[in-house]
Coordinates of C-alpha atoms in Angstrom, one line a residue:
Chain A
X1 CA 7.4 4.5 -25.2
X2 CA 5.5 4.5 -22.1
X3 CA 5.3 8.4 -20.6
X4 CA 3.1 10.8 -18.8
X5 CA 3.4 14.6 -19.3
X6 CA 1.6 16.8 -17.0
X7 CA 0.5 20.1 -17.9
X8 CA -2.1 22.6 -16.2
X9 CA 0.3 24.7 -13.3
X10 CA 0.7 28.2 -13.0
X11 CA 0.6 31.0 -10.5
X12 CA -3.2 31.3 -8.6
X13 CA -4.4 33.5 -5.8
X14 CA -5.6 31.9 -2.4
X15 CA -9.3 30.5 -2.6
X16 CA -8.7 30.1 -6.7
X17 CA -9.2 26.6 -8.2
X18 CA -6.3 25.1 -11.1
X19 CA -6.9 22.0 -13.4
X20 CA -3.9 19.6 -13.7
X21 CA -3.6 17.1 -16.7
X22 CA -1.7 14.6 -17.2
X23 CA -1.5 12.9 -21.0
X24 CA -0.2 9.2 -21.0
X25 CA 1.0 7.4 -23.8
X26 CA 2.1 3.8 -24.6
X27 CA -0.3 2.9 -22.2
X28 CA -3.9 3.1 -21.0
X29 CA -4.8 5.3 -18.2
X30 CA -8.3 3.6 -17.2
X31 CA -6.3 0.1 -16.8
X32 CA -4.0 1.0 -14.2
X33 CA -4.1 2.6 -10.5
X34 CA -2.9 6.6 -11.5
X35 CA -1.5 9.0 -8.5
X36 CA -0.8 12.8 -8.0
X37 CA 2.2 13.4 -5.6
X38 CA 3.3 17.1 -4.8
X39 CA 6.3 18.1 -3.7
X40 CA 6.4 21.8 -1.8
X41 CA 10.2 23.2 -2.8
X42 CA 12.5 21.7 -1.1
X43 CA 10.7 19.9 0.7
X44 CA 9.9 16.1 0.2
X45 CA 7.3 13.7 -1.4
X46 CA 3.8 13.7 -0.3
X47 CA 1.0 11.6 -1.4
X48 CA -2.1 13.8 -2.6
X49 CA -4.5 11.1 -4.7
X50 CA -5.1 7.7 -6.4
X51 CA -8.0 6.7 -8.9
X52 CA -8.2 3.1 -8.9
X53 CA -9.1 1.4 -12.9
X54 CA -12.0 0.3 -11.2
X55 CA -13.0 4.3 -10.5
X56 CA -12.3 4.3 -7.1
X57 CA -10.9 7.8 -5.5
X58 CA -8.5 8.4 -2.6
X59 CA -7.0 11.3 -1.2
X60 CA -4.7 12.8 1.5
X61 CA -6.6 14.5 4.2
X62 CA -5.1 17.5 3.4
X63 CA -6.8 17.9 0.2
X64 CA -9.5 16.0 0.8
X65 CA -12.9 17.7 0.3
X66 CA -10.7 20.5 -1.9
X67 CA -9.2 18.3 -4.7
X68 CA -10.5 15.9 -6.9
X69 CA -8.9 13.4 -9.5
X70 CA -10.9 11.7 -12.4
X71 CA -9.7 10.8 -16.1
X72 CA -10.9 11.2 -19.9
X73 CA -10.6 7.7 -21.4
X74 CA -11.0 8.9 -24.5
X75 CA -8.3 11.6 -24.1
X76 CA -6.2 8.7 -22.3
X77 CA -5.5 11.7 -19.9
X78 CA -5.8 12.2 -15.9
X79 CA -6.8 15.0 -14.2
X80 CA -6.5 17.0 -10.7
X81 CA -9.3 19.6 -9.8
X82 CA -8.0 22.1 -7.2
X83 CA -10.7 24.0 -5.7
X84 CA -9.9 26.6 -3.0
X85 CA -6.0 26.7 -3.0
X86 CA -4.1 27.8 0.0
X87 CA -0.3 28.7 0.2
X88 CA 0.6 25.1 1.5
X89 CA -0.6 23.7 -1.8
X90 CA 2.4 25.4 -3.3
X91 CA 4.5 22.6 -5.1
X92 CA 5.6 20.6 -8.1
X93 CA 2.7 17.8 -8.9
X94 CA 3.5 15.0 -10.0
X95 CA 1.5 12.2 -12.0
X96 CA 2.4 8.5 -11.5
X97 CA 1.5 4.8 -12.3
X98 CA 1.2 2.4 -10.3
X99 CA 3.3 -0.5 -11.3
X100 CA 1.7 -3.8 -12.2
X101 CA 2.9 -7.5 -11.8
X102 CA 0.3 -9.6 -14.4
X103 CA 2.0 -12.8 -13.4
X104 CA 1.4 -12.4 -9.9
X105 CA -1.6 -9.4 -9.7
X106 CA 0.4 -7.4 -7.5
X107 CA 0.9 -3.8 -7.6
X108 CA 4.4 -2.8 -6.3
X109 CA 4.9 1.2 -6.4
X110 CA 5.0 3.9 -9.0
X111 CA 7.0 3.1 -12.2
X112 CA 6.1 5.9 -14.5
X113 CA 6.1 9.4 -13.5
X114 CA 5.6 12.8 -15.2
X115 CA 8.1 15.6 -15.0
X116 CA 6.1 17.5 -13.1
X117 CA 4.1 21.0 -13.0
X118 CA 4.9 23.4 -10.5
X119 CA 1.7 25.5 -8.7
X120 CA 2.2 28.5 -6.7
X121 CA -0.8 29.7 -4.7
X122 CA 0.2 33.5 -3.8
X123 CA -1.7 36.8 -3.8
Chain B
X1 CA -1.3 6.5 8.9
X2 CA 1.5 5.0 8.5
X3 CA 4.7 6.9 9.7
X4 CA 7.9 6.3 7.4
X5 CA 11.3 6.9 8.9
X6 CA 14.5 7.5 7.3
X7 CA 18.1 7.6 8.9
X8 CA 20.3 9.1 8.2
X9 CA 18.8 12.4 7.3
X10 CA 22.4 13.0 4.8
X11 CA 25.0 10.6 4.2
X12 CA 28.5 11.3 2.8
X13 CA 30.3 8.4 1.7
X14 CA 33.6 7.8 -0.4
X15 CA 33.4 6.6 -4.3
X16 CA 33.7 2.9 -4.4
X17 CA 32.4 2.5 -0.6
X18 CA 29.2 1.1 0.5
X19 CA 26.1 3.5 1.2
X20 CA 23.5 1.9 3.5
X21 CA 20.2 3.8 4.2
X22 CA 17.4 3.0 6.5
X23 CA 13.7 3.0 6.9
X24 CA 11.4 2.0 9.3
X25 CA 7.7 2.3 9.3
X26 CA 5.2 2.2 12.3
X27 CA 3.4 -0.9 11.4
X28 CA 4.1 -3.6 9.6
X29 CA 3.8 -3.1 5.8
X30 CA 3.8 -7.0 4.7
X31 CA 0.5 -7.2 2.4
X32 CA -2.7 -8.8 2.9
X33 CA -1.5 -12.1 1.6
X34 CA 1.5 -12.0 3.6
X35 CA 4.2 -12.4 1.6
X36 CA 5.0 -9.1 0.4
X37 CA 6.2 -6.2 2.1
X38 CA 4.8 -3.7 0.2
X39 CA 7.9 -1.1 0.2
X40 CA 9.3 0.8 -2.4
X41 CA 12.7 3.2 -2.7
X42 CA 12.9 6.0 -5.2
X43 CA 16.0 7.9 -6.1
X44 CA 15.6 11.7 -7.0
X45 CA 17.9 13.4 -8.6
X46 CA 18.1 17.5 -9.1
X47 CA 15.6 18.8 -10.9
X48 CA 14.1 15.8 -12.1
X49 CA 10.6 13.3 -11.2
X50 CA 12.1 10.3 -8.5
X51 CA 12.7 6.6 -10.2
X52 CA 11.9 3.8 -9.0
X53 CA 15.0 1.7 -7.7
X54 CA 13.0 -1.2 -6.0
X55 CA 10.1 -2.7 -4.8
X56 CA 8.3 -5.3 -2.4
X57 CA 11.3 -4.5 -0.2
X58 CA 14.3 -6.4 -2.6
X59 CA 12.9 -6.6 -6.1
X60 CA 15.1 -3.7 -8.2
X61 CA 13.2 -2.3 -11.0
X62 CA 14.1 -3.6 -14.6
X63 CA 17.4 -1.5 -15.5
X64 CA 18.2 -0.3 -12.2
X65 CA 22.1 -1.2 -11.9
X66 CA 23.0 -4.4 -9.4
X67 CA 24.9 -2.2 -6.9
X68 CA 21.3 -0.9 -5.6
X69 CA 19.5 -3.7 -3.2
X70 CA 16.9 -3.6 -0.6
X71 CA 16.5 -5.7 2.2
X72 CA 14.6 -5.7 5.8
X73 CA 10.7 -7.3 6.0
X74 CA 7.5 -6.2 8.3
X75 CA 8.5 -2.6 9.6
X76 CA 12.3 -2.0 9.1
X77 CA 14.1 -1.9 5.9
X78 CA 17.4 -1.0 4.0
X79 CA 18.5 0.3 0.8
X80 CA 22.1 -0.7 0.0
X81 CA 24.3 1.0 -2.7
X82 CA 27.2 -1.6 -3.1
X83 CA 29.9 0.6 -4.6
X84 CA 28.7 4.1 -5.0
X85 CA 29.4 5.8 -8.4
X86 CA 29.3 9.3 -8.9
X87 CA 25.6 9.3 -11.0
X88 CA 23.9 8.1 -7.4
X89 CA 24.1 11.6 -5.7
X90 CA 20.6 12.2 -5.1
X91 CA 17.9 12.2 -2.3
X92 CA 16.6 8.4 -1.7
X93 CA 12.8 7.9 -0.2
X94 CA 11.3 4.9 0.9
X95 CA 7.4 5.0 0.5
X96 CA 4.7 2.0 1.6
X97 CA 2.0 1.3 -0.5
X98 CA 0.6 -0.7 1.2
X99 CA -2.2 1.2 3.3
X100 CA -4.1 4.7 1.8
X101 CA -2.4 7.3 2.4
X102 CA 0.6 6.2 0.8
X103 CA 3.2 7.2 2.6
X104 CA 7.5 8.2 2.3
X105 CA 10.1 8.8 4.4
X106 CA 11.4 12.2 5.0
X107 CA 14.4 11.6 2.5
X108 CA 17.8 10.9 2.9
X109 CA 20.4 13.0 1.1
X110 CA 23.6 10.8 -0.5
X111 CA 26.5 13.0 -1.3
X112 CA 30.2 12.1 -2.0
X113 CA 33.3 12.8 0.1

């Protein structure tokens, strides 16, 4: 069974840095495009951060310079360093895939998703 | 970036009727071969991660029932439910992939009368 469960959230002051992971199973993280999307309570979905399988890192400029994403092949896990949290970062964070057509090489949205872990950045 | 816009912002509609929801981004979202428009709609239901209903505009995602289908190409596009059923209240979004950032529509929340 294909599935991503993302760990890591919690309650942190202002200016204090959080580690999300996401595990995946039934398939391999380094082969596909992985994102983080947040969602700030009841509010809706924003885009925070891709890692392409080729390594490549992307992120929204509001968490640019702030977050990073990377993975642990051998842990088949990704991950979302938060350094210097503010009260907007205050959300559910998601972990998706990326889908992936072989016949045709495309990639066409996110098809897997975690359930999510929730962050709240208050003092 | 690319701007996403959804209308309507809420929709009530009757069991059985047709829901129709909209999306338009500000530039054209067809891919760099130019043949795909790289737009997606998720459903999101309470309390749970959004599903993918479809993607490059009109393909539905493998299980997703036949009353969902997309339609619309270059910057304005539609997700139809043909008959709703009680299991599709929930907020749609529409998201392009096809420029970093990735980006979605505000949401459009489907209720029933």
């Amino acid at each position: 069974e294909v599935r991503l469960v993302a760990t890591g959230g919690g309650l942190i002051q202002p200016g204090g840095s959080l580690r999300l992971s996401c595990a995946a199973s039934g398939f391999t993280v380094s082969n596909n495009y992985m994102n983080w999307v947040r969602q700030a309570p009841g509010k809706g979905l924003e885009w925070v951060s891709l890692i392409y399988s080729t390594g490549s890192t992307y992120y929204a400029d509001s968490v640019k310079g702030r977050f990073t994403i990377s993975r642990d092949n051998a842990k088949n896990t990704l991950y979302l360093e938060m350094n210097n949290l503010r009260a907007e970062d205050t959300a559910m964070y998601y972990c998706a895939r990326m889908g992936y057509d072989s016949s045709s090489t495309y990639y066409y949205g996110m098809d897997v998703w975690g359930q999510g872990t929730t962050v709240t950045v208050s003092s | 970036d690319i701007v996403m816009t959804q209308s309507p912002d809420s929709l009530v509609v009757s069991l059985g009727e047709r829901a129709t929801i909209n999306c338009k981004s500000s530039q054209s979202v067809l891919g760099g071969s130019r043949n795909k428009d790289h737009l997606a709609w998720y459903q999101q239901k309470a309390g749970q991660p959004p599903k993918l209903l479809i993607y490059w505009a009109s393909t539905r995602e493998s299980g997703v029932p036949d009353r969902f289908s997309g339609s619309g190409s270059g910057t304005d596009f539609t997700l139809t439910i043909g008959s709703l059923q009680a299991e599709d209240v929930a907020l749609y979004y529409c998201q392009q992939y096809d420029r970093i950032p990735y980006t979605f529509g505000q949401g459009t929340k489907l209720e029933i009368k």
